[in-house]
PDB file of C-alpha atoms in Angstrom:
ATOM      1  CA  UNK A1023       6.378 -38.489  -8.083  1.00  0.00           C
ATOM      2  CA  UNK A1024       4.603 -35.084  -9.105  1.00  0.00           C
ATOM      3  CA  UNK A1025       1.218 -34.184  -8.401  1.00  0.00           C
ATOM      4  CA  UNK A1026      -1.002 -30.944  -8.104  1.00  0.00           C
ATOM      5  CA  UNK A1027      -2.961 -29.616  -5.159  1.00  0.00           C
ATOM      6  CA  UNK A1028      -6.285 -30.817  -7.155  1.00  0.00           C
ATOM      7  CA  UNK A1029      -4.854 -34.533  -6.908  1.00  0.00           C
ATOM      8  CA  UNK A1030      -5.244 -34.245  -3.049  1.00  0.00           C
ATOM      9  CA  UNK A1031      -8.869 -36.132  -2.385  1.00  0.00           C
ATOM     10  CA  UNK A1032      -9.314 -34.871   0.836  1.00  0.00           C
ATOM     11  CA  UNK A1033      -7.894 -32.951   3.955  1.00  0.00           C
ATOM     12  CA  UNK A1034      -8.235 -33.913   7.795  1.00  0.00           C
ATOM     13  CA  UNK A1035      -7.153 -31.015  10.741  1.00  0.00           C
ATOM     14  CA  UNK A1036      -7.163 -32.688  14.195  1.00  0.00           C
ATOM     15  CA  UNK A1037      -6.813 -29.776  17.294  1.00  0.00           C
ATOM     16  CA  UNK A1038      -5.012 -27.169  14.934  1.00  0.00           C
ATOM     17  CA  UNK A1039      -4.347 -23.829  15.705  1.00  0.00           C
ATOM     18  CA  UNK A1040      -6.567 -22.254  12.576  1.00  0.00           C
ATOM     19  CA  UNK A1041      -6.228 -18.607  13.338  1.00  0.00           C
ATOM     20  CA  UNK A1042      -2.505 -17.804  14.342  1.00  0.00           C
ATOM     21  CA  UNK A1043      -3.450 -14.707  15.072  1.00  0.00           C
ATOM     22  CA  UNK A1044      -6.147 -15.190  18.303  1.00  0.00           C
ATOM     23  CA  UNK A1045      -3.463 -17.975  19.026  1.00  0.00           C
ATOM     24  CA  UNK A1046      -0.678 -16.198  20.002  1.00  0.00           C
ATOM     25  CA  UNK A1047      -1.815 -14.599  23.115  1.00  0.00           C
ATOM     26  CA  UNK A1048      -2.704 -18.562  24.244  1.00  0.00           C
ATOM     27  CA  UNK A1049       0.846 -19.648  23.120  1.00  0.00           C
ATOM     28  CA  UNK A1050       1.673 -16.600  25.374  1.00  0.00           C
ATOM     29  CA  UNK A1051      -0.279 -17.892  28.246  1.00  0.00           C
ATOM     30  CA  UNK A1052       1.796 -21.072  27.738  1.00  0.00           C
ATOM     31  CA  UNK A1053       4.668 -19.644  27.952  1.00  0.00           C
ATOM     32  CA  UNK A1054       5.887 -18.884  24.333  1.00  0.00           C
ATOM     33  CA  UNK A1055       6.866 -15.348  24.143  1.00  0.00           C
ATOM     34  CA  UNK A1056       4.570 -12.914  21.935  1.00  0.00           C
ATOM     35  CA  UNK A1057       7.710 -11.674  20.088  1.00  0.00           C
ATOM     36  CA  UNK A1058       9.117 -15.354  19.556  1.00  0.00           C
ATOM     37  CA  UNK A1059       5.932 -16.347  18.201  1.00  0.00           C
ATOM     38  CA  UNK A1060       5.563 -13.069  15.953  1.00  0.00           C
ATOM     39  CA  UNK A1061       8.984 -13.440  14.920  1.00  0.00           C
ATOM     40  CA  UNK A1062       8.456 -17.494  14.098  1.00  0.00           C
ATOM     41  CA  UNK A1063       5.962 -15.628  11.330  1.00  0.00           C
ATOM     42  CA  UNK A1064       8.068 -13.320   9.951  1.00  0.00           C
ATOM     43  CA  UNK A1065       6.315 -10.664  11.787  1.00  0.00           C
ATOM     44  CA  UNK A1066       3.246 -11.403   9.931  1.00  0.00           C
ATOM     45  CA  UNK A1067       0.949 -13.810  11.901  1.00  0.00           C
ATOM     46  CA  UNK A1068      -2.023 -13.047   9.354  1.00  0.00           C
ATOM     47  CA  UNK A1069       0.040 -14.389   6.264  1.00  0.00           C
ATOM     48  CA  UNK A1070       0.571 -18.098   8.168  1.00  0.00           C
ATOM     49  CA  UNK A1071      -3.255 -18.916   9.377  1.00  0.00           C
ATOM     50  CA  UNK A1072      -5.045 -20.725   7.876  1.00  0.00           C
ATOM     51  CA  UNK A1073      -8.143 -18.798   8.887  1.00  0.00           C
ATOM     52  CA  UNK A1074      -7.153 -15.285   7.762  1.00  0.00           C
ATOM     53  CA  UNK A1075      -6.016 -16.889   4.125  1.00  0.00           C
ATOM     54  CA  UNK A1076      -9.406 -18.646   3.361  1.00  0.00           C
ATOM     55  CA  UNK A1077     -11.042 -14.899   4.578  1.00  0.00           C
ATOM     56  CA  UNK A1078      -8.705 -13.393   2.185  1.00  0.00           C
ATOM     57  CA  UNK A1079      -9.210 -15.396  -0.676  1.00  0.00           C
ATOM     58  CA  UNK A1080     -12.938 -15.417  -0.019  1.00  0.00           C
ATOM     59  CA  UNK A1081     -12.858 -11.565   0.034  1.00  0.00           C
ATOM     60  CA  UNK A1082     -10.663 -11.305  -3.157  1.00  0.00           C
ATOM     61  CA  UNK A1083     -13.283 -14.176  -4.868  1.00  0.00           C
ATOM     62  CA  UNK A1084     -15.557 -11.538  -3.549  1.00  0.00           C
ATOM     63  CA  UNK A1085     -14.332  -9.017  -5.681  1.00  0.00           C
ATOM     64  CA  UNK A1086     -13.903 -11.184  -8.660  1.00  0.00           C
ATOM     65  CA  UNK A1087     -17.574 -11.662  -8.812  1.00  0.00           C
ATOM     66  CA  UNK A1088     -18.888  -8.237  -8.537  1.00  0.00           C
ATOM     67  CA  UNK A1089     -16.061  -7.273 -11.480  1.00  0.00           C
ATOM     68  CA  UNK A1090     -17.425 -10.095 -13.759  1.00  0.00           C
ATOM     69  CA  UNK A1091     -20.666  -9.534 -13.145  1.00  0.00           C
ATOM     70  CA  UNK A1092     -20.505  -5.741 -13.615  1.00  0.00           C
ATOM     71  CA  UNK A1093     -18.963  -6.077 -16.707  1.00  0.00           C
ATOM     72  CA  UNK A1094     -21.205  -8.597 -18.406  1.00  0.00           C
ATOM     73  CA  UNK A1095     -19.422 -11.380 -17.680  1.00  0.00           C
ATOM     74  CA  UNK A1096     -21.048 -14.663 -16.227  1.00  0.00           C
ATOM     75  CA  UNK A1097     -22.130 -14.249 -12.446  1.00  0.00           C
ATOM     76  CA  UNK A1098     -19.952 -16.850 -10.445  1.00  0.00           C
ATOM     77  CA  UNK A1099     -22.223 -15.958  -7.778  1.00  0.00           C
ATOM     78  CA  UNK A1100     -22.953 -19.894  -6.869  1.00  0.00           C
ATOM     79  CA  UNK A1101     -19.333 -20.669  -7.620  1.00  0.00           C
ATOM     80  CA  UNK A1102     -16.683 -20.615  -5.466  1.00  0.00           C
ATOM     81  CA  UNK A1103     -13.534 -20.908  -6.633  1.00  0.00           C
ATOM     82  CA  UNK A1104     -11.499 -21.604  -3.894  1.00  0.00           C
ATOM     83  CA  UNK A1105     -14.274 -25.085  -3.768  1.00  0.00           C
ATOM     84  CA  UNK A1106     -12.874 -26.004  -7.591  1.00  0.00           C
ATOM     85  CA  UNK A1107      -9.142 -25.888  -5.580  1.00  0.00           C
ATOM     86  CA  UNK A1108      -9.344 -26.831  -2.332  1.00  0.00           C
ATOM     87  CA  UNK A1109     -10.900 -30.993  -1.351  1.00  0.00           C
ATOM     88  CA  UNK A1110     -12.986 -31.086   1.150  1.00  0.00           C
ATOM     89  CA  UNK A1111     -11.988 -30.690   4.565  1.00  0.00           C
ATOM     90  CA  UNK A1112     -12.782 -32.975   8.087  1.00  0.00           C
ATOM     91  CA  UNK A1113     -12.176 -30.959  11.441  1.00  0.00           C
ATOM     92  CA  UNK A1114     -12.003 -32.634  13.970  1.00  0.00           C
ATOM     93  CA  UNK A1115     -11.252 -30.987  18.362  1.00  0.00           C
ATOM     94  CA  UNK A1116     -11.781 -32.246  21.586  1.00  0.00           C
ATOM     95  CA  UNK A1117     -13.871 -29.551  23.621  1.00  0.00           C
ATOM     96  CA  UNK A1118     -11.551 -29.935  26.479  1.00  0.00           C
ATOM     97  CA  UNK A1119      -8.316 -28.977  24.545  1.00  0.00           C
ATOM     98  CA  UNK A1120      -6.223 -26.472  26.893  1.00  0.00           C
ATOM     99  CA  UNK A1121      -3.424 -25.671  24.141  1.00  0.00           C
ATOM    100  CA  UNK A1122      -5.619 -25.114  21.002  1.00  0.00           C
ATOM    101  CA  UNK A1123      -9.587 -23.982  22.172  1.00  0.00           C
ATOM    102  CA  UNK A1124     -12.012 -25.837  20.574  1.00  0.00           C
ATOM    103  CA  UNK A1125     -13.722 -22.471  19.350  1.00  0.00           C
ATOM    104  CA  UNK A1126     -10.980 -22.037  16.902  1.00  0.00           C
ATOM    105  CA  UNK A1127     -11.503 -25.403  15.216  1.00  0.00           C
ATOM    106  CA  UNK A1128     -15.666 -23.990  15.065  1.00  0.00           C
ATOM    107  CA  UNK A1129     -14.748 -20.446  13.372  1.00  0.00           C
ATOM    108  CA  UNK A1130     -12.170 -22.188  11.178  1.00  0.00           C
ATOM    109  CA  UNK A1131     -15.060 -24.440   9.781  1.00  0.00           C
ATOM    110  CA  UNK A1132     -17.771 -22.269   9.621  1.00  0.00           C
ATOM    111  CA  UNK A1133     -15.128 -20.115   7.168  1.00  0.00           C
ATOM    112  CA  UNK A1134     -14.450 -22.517   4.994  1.00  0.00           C
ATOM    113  CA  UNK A1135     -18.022 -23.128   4.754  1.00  0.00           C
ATOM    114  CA  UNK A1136     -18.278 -19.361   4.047  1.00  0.00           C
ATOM    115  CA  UNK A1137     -16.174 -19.708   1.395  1.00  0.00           C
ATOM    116  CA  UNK A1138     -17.775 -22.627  -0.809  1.00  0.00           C
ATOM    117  CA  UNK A1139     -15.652 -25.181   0.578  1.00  0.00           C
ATOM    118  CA  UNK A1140     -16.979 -28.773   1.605  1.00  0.00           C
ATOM    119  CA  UNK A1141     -16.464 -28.954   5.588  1.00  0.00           C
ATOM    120  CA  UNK A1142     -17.045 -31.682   8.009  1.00  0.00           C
ATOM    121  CA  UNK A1143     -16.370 -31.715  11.408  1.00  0.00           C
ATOM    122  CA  UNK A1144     -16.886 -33.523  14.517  1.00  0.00           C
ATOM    123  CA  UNK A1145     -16.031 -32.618  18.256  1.00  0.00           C
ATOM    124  CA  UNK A1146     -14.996 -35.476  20.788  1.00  0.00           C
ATOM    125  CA  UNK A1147     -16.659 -34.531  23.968  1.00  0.00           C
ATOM    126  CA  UNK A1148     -14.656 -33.833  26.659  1.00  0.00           C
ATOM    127  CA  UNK A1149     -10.749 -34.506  24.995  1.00  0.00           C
ATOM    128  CA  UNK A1150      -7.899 -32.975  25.106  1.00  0.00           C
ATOM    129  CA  UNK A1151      -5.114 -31.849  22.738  1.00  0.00           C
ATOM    130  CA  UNK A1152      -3.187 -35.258  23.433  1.00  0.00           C
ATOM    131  CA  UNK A1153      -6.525 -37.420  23.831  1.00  0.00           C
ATOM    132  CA  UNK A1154      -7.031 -38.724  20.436  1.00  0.00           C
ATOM    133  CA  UNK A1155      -2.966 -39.868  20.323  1.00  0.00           C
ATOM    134  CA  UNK A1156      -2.349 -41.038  23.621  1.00  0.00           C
ATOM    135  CA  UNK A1157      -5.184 -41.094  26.424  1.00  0.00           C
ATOM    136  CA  UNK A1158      -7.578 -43.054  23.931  1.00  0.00           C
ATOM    137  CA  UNK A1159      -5.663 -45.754  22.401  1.00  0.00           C
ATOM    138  CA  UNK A1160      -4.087 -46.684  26.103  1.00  0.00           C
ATOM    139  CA  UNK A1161      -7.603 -47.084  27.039  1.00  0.00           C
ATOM    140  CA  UNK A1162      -8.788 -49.388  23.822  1.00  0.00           C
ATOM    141  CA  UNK A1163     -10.717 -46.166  22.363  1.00  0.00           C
ATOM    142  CA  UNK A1164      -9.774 -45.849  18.970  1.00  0.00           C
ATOM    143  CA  UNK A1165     -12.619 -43.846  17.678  1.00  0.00           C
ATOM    144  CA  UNK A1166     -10.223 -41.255  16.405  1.00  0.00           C
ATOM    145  CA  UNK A1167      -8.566 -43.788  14.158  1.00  0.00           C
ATOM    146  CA  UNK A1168     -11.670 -45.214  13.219  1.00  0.00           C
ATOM    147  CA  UNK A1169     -12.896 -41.352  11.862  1.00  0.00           C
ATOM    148  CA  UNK A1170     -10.029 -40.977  10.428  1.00  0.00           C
ATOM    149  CA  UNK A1171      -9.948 -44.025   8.214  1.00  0.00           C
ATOM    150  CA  UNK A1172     -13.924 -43.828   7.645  1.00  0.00           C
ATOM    151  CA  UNK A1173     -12.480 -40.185   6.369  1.00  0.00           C
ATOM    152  CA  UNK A1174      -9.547 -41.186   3.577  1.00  0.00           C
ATOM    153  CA  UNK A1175     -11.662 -44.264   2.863  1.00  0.00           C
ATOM    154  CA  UNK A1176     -14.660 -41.779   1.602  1.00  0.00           C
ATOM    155  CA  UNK A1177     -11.816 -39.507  -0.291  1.00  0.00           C
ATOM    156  CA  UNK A1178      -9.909 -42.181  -2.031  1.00  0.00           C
ATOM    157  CA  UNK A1179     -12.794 -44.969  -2.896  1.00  0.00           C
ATOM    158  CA  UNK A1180     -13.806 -44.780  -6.553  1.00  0.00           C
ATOM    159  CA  UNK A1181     -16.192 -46.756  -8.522  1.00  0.00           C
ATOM    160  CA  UNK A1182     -14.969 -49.791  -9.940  1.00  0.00           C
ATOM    161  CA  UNK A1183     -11.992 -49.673  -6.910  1.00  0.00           C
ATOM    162  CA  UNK A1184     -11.667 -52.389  -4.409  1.00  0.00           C
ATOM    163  CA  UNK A1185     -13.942 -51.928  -1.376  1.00  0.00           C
ATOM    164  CA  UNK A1186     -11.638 -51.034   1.638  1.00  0.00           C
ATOM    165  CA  UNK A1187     -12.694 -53.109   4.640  1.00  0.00           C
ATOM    166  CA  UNK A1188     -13.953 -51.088   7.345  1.00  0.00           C
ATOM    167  CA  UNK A1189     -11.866 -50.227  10.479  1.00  0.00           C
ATOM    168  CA  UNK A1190     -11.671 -53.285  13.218  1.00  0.00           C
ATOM    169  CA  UNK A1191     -11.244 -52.476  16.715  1.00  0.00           C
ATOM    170  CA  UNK A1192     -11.265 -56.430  17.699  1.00  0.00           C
ATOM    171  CA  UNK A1193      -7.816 -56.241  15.981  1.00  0.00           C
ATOM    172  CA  UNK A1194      -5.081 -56.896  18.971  1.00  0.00           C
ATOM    173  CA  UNK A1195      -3.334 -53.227  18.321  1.00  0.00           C
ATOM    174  CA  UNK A1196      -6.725 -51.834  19.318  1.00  0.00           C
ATOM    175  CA  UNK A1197      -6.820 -53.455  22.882  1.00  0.00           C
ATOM    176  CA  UNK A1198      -6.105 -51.270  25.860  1.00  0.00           C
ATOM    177  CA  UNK A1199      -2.703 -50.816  27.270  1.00  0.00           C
ATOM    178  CA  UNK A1200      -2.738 -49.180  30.041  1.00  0.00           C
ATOM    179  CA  UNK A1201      -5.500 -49.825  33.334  1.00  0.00           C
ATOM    180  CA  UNK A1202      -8.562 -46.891  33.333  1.00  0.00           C
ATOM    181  CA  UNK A1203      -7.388 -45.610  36.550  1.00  0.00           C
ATOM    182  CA  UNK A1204      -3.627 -44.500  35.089  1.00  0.00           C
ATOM    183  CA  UNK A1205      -5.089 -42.986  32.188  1.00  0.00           C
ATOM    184  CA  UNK A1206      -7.730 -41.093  34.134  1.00  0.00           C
ATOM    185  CA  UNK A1207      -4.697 -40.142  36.688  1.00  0.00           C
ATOM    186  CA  UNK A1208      -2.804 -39.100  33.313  1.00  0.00           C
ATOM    187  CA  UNK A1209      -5.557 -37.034  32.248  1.00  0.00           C
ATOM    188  CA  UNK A1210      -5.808 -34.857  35.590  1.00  0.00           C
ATOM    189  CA  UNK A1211      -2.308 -34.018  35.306  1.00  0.00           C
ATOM    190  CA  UNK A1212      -1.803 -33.378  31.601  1.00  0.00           C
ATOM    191  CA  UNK A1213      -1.218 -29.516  31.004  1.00  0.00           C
ATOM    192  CA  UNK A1214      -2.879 -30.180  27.281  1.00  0.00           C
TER     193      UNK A1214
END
């Protein structure tokens, strides 16, 4: 099957490390050496995240406009580009994250925002890196799930497609799995 990047409806980023760059002193902290990580990039942090591409882009769409426009051409000033490219983007962080800070996920969305591109995002109060994937469901909470079907649905309904039923927590894979007091015990020891 072939596609093109313009056939992707949308994209979700769940507790990503957006800017490699601030990153790497945290992977530090965590015990991933500076000159593993560095090397992991070829040397060349800015070139792999995701933040410092959509900056450069923006800047070099930057330049594009001031060039058409000074020569005559037709101001793209309320076009971005990179928005005719990209699909529209859902962020979504737990504030309590340890391994990726929440902060990144808010600069990494207010760029792409800066840059013409539709941006969503939502932050789960108090959630960790592993919360959405493990702590949650064990407990019954599949909120995370539910966002991210309530997310592709949007994307991928079209008129005249079938209606996609909305997400059902009553469904028996939604019940809880493990008793509130393991999870909670779980969550006080996870380094995440």
């Amino acid at each position: 099957t072939k596609y093109k990047a313009r056939d992707i409806k949308g994209f979700m980023a769940a507790s990503g490390p957006y800017n490699v760059v601030a990153m790497q002193d945290i992977f530090h902290k965590h015990g991933l050496d500076r000159n593993i990580v560095s090397a992991m990039f070829g040397n060349r942090l800015d070139r792999h995240s995701p933040t410092h591409l959509v900056e450069d882009c923006s800047s070099l769409q930057a330049d594009t406009r001031t060039c058409t426009s000074s020569l005559g051409g037709e101001d793209t000033d309320n076009c971005s580009l990179l928005s005719q490219v990209l699909p529209p983007f859902y962020i979504v962080h737990g504030t309590a994250d340890k391994t990726v800070p929440y902060s990144g996920a808010i600069e990494y969305a207010t760029c792409l925002s800066n840059a013409g591109i539709r941006v969503s995002s939502k932050c789960y109060e108090d959630w960790s890196h592993t919360d959405p994937i493990i702590e949650s469901p064990m407990m019954g909470d599949h909120i995370f799930h539910s966002d991210v079907y309530d997310f592709v649905r949007k994307c991928t309904e079209d008129e005249g497609d079938e209606v996609m039923v909305p997400f059902d927590e009553t469904l028996p894979a939604c019940k809880p799995i493990c008793l509130s007091p393991l999870v909670s015990l779980g969550r006080f020891f996870n380094p995440f």
